[in-house]
Tab-separated table of C-alpha atoms in Angstrom:
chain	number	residue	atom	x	y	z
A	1	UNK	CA	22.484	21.778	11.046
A	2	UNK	CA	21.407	24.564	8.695
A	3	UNK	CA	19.399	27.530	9.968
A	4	UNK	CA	16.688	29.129	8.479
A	5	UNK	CA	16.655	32.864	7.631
A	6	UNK	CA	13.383	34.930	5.841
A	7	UNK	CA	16.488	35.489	2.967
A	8	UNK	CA	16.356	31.665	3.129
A	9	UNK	CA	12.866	30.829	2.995
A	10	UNK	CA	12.221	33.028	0.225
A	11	UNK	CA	14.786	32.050	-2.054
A	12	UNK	CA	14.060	28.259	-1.671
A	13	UNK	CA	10.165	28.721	-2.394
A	14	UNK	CA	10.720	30.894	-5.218
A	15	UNK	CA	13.432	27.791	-6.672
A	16	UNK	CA	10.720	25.603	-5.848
A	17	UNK	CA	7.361	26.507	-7.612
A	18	UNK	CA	9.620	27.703	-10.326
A	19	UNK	CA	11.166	24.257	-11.025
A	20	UNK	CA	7.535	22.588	-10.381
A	21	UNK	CA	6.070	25.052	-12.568
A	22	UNK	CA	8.531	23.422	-15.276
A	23	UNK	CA	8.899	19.716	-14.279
A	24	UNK	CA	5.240	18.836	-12.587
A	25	UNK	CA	4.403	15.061	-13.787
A	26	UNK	CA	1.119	14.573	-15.353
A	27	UNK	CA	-0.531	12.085	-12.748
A	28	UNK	CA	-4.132	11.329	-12.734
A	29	UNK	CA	-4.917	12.137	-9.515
A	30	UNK	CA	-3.430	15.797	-9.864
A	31	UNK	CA	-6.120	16.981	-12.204
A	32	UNK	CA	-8.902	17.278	-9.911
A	33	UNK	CA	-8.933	18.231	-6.569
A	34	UNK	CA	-12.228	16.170	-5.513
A	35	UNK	CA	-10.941	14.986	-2.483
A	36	UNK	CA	-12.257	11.500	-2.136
A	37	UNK	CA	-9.177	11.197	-5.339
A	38	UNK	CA	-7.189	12.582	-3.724
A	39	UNK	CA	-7.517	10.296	-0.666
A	40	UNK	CA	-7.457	7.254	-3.216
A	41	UNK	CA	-4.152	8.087	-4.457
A	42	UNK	CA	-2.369	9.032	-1.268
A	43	UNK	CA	-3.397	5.492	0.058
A	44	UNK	CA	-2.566	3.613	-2.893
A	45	UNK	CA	1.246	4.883	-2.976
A	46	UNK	CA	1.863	4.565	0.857
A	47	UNK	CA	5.082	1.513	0.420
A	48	UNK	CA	3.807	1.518	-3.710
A	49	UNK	CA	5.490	3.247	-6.306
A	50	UNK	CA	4.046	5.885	-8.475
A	51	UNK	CA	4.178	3.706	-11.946
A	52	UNK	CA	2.511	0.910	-10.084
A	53	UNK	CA	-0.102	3.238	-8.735
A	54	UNK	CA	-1.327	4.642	-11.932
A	55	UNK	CA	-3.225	1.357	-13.399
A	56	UNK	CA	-4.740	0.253	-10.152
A	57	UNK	CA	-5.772	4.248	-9.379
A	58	UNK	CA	-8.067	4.317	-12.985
A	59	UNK	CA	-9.404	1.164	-12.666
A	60	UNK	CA	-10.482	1.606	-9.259
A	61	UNK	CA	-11.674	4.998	-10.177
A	62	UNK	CA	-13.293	3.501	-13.026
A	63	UNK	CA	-15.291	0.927	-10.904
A	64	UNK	CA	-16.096	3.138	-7.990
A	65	UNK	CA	-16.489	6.960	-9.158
A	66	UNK	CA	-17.735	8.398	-5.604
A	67	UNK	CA	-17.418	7.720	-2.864
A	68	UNK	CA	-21.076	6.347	-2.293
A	69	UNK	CA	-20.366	3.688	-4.900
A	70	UNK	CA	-17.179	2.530	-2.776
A	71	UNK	CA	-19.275	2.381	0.490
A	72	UNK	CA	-22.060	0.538	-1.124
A	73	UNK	CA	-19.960	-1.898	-2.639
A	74	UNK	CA	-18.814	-5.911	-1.028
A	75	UNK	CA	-15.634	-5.331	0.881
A	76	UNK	CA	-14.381	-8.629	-1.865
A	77	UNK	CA	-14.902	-6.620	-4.835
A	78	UNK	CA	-12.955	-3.882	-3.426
A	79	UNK	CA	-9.998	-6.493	-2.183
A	80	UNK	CA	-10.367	-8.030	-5.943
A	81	UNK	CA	-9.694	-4.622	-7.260
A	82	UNK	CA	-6.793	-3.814	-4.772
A	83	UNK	CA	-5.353	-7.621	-5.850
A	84	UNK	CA	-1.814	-7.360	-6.260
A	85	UNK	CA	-0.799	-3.993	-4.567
A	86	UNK	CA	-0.607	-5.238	-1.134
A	87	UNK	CA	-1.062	-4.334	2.408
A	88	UNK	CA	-4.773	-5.110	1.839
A	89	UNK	CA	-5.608	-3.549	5.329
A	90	UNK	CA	-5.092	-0.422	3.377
A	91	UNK	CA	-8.467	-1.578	1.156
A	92	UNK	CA	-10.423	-2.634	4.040
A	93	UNK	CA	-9.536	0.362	5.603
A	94	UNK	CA	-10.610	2.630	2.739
A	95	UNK	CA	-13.970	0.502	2.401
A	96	UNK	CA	-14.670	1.363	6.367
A	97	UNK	CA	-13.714	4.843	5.799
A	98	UNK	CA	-15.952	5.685	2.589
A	99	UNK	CA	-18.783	4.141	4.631
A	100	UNK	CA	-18.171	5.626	8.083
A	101	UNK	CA	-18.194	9.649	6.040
A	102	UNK	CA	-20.966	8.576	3.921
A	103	UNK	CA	-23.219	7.470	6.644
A	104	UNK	CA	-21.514	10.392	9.561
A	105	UNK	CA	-20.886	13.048	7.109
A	106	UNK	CA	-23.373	13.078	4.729
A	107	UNK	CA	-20.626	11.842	1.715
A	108	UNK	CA	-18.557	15.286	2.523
A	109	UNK	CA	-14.906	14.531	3.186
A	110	UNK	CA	-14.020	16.729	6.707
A	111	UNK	CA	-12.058	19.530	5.850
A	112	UNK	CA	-9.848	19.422	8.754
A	113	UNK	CA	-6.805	17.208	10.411
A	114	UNK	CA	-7.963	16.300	13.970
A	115	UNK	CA	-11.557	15.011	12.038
A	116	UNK	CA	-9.494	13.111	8.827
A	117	UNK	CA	-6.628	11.491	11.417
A	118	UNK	CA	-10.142	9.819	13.381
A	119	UNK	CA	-10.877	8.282	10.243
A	120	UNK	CA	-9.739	4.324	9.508
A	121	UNK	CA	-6.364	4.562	7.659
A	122	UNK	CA	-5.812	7.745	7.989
A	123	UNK	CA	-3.375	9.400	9.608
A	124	UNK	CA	-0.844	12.381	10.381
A	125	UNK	CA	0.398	12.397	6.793
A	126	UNK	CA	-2.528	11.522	4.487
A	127	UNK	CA	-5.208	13.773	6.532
A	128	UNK	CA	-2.421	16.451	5.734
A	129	UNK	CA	-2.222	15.810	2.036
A	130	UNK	CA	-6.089	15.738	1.787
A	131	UNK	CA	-6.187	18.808	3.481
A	132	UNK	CA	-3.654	20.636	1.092
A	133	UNK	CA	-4.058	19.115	-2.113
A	134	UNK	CA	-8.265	18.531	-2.288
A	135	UNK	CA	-8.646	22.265	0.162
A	136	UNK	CA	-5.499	23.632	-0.779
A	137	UNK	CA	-5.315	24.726	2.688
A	138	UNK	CA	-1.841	24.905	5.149
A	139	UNK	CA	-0.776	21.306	6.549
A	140	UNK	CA	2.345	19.991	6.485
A	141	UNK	CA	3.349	16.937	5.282
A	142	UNK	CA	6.649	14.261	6.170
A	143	UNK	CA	6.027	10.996	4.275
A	144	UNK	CA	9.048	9.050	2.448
A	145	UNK	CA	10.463	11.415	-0.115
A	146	UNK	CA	9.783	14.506	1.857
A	147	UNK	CA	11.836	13.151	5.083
A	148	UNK	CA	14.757	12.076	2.664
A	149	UNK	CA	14.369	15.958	0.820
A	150	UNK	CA	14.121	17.479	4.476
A	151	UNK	CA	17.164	15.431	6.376
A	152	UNK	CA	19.007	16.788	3.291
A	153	UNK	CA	18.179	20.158	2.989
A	154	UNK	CA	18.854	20.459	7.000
A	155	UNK	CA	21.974	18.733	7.295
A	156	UNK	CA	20.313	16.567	9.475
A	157	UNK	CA	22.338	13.578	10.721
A	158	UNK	CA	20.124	12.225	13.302
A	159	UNK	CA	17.558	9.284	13.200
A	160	UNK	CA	14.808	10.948	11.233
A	161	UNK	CA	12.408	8.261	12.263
A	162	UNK	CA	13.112	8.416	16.170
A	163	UNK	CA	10.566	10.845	18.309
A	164	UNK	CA	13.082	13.599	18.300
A	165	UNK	CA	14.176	13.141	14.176
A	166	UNK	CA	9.997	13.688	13.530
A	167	UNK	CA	9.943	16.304	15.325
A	168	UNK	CA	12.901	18.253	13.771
A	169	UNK	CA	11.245	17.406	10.567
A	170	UNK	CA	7.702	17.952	10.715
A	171	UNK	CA	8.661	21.388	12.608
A	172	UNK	CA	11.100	21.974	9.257
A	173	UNK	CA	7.870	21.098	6.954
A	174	UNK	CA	5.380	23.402	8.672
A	175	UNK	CA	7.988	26.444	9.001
A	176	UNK	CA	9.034	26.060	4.944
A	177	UNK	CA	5.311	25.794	4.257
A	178	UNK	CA	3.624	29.344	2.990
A	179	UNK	CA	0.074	30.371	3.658
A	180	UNK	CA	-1.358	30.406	-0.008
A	181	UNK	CA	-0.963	27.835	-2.405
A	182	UNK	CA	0.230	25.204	0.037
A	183	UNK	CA	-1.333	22.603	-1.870
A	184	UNK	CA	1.207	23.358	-4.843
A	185	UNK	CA	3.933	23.660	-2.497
A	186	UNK	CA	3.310	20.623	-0.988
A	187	UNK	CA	3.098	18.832	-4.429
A	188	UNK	CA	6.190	20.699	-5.279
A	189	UNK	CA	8.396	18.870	-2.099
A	190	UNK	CA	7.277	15.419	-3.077
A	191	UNK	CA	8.129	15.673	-6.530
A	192	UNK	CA	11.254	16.938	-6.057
A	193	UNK	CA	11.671	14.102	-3.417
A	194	UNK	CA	10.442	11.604	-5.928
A	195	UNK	CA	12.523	12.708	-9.317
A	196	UNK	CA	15.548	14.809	-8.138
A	197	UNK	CA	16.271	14.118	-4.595
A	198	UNK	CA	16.362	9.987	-4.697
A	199	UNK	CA	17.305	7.559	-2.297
A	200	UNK	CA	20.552	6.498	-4.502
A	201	UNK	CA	22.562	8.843	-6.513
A	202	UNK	CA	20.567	11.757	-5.912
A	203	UNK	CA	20.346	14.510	-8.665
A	204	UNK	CA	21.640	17.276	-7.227
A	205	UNK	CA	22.931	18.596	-10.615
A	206	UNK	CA	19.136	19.298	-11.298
A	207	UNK	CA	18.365	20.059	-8.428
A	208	UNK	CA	17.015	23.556	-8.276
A	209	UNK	CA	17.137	24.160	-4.583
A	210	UNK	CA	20.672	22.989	-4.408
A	211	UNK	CA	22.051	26.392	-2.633
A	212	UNK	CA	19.446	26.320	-0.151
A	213	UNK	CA	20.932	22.239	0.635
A	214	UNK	CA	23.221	21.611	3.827
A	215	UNK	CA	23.823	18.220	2.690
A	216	UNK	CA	25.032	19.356	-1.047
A	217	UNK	CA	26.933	22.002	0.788
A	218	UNK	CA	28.876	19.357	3.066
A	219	UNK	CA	29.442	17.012	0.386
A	220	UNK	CA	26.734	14.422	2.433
A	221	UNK	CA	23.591	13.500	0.254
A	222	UNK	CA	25.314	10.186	0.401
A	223	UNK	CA	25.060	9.802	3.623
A	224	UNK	CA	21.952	11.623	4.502
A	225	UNK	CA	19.148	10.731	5.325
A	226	UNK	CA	20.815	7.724	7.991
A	227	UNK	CA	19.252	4.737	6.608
A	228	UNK	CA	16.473	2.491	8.462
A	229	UNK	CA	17.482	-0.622	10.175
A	230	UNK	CA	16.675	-3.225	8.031
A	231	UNK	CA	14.489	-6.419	9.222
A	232	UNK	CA	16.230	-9.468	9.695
A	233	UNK	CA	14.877	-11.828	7.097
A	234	UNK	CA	12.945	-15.155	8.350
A	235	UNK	CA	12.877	-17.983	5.679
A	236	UNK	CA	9.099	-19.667	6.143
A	237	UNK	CA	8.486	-22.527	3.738
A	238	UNK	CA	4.725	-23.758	3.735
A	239	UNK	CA	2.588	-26.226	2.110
A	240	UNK	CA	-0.741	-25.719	0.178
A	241	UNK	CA	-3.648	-28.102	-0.906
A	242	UNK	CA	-5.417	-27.483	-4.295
A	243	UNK	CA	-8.104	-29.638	-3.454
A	244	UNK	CA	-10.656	-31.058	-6.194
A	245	UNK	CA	-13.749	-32.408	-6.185
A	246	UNK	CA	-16.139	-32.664	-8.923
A	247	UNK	CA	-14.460	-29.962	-11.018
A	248	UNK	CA	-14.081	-27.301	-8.241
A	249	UNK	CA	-11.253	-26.315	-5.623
A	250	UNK	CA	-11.725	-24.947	-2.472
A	251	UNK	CA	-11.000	-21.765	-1.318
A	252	UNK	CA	-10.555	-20.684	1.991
A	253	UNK	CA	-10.919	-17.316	2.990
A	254	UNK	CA	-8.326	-16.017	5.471
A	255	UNK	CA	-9.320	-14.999	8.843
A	256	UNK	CA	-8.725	-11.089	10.511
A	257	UNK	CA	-5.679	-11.795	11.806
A	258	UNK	CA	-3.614	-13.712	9.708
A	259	UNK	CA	-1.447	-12.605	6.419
A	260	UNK	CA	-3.867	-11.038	3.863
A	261	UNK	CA	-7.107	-11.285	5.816
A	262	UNK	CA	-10.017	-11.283	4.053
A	263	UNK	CA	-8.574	-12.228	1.003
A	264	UNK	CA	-9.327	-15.716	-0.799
A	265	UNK	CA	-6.353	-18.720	-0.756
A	266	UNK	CA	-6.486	-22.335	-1.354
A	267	UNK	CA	-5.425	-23.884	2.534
A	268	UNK	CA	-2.177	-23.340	4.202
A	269	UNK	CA	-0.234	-25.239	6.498
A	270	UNK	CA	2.587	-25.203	8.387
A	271	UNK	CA	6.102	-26.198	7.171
A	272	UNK	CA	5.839	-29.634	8.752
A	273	UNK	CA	2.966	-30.911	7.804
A	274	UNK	CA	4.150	-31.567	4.461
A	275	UNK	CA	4.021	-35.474	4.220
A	276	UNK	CA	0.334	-36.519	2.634
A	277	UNK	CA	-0.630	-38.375	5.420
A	278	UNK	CA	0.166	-35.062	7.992
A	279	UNK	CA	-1.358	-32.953	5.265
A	280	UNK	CA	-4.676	-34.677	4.716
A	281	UNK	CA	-4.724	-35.346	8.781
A	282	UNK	CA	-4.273	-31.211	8.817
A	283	UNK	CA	-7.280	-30.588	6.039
A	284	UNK	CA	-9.652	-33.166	8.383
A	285	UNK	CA	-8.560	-30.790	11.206
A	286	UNK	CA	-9.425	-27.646	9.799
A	287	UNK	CA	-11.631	-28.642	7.205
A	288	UNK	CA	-14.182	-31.297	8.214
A	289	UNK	CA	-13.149	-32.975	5.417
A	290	UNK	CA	-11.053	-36.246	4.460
A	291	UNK	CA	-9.111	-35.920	1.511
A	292	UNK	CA	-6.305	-37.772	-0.655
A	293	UNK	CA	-2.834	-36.190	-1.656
A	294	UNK	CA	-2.442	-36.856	-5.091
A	295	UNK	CA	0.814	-35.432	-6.374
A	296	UNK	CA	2.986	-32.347	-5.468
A	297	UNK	CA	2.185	-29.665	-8.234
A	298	UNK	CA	4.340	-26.735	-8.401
A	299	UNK	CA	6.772	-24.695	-5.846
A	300	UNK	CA	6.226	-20.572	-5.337
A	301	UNK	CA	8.316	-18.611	-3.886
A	302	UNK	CA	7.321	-15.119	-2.229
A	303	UNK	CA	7.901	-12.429	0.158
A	304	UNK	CA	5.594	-10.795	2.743
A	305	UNK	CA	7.614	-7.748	5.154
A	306	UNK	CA	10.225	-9.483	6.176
A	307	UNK	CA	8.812	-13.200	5.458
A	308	UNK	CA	10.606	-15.055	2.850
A	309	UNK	CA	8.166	-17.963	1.900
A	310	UNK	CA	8.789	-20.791	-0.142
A	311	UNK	CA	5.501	-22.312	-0.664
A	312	UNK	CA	4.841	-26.354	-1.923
A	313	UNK	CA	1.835	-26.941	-3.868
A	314	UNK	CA	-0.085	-29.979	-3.799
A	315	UNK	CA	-3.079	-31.749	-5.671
A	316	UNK	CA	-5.826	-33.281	-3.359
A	317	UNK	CA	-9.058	-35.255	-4.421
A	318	UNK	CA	-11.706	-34.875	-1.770
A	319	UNK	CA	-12.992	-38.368	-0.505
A	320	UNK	CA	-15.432	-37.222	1.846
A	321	UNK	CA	-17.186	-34.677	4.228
A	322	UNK	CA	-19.022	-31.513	3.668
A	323	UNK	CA	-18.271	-27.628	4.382
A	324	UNK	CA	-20.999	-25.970	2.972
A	325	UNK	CA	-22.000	-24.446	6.035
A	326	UNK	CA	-18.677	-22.388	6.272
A	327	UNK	CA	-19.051	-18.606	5.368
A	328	UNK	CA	-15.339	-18.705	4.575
A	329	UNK	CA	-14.934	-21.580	2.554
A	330	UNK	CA	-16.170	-22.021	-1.117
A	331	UNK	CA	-16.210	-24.791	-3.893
A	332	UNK	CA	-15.374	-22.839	-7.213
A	333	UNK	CA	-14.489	-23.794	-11.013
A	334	UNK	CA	-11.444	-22.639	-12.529
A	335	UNK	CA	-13.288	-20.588	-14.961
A	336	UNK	CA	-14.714	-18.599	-11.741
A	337	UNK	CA	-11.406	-18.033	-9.799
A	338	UNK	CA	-11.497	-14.500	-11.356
A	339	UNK	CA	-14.127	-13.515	-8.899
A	340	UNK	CA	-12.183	-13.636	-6.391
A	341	UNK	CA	-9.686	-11.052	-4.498
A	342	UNK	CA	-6.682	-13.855	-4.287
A	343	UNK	CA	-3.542	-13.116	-2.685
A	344	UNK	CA	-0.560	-13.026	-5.196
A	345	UNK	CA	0.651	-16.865	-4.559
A	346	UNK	CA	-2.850	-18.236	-4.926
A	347	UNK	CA	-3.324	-16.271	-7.856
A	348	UNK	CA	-0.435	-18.056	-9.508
A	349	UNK	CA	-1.860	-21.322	-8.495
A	350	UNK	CA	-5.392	-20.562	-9.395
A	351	UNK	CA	-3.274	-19.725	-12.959
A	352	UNK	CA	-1.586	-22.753	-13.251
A	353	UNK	CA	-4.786	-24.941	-12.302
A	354	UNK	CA	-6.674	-23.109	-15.329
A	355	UNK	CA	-4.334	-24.104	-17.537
A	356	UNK	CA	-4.886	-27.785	-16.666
């Protein structure tokens, strides 16, 4: 594995903020360093990709320009706003966190890691980005491009995500890290990780620290970083009731600790209960309410982690019973399904029941 020299270090940061100097991408959430955007951004593109990121980041800027405006704000309009990125804990946790340093710490973002890591959401790598890119002050950082950059430019052959492959990497980003401008430098690793050092057919014909690289040297960028053990798939088919009555459907909203909680859906059940009488025996169940299966409507197919889900639509007229005494479960017109945060299948159904 490579070792580092001062003749090292200095040649790879000077290659560095030269190329960045050069290359830097003009992304919204680089031109400021306020650093409730700065937080915004960092948890929008944990597991999202940068041109993804860039729509939801302005709108949701847009809607909530401080952070008091986010902690004063419904937790559903912030979940409709986050609709369609996923991993809405990451929302819930941002709504939590704007509230818990506007009420604790007077609206101030803490300027320190072992403060930021407390926070909900928050943790080794994002309370290090905060602290380098908004206070442009030493932390080092090891998040998905930067480990693949790192394992590279070490050599390193090892599990990177194991105990001991962390440590060999987070040690690597805090020793390359220099004491002024960090916040650059930092910025600097993760676009190279991002534009020049990909997963698959890395650039290493651009890239400009490719004499400071063990990999490059050994001929390896193919094989290094060792990839992650992928999930075994599960195939999950379920079965879903749009169910009418009087011009509305009911929406259900999902409990804490099922698949995007807190967000709005029209009722799931489990693969076999999809024969109408098991369905509308399921509904009564969970419901209160008696209802008719009318007609299958549509099929959806999605993926959640390492859930494959083929979900079965079906049309349901309610005959009887009342819910209005359920916090989480509302009549609503078509016209008003726009209201709500829906999770990505149930926003295709809500779609294709509008167009009806």
């Amino acid at each position: 594995m490579l070792e580092i020299d001062s003749q090292w270090l200095r040649r790879f940061r000077r290659s560095l903020i030269a190329w960045y100097a050069k290359n830097a991408r003009d992304l919204p959430w680089r031109r400021s360093r306020d650093p409730y955007r700065v937080w915004i951004s960092e948890i929008m593109l944990q597991q999202t990709t940068v041109a993804a990121v860039v729509p939801y980041f302005e709108r949701f800027l847009a809607r909530f320009p401080t952070i008091q405006s986010l902690a004063g704000a419904d937790e559903d309009d912030v979940l409709r706003l986050w609709e369609g990125l996923g991993y809405y804990s990451r929302a819930r946790n941002i709504h939590r966190t704007a509230r818990t340093v506007v009420a604790e710490y007077e609206g101030r973002f803490p300027a320190d890691l072992a403060t930021l890591v407390k926070l909900p959401g928050i943790g080794r790598y994002t309370a290090g980005a905060i602290v380098s890119f908004a206070f442009n002050r030493p932390a080092p950082i090891v998040e998905a491009n930067t480990l693949r950059l790192y394992s590279r430019l070490l050599g390193f052959r090892g599990d990177p995500r194991s105990t001991a492959g962390q440590r060999v990497l987070w040690g690597f980003a805090e020793h390359v890290l220099p004491r002024r401008e960090a916040g650059r430098f930092n910025q600097a690793l993760m676009e190279l990780g991002s534009t020049v050092c990909t997963p698959v057919d890395p650039r290493c014909d651009a890239c400009p620290v490719r004499p400071c690289c063990r990999a490059a040297a050994d001929g390896a960028q193919h094989e290094i970083p060792r990839p992650a053990a992928r999930p075994q798939v599960i195939d999950v088919t379920e079965a879903c009731l749009a169910i009418h009555r009087r011009g509305r459907y009911l929406l259900r909203r999902r409990g804490p600790h099922e698949r995007w909680a807190g967000l709005w859906d029209f009722p799931r059940y489990a693969a076999h209960a999809r024969s109408p009488g098991r369905l509308a025996a399921m509904a009564r169940e969970s419901l209160g309410i008696d209802v008719q299966v009318v007609r299958r409507l549509t099929e959806l197919r999605h993926a959640v982690t390492r859930f494959r889900i083929r979900l079965v639509c079906y049309l349901a007229e309610c005959q009887s019973g009342c819910v209005r005494s359920r916090p989480d479960v509302r009549w609503v017109r078509p016209g008003e399904f726009d209201r709500f945060a829906l999770s990505v299948s149930g926003r295709k159904l809500a779609a294709s029941l509008l167009a009806r």
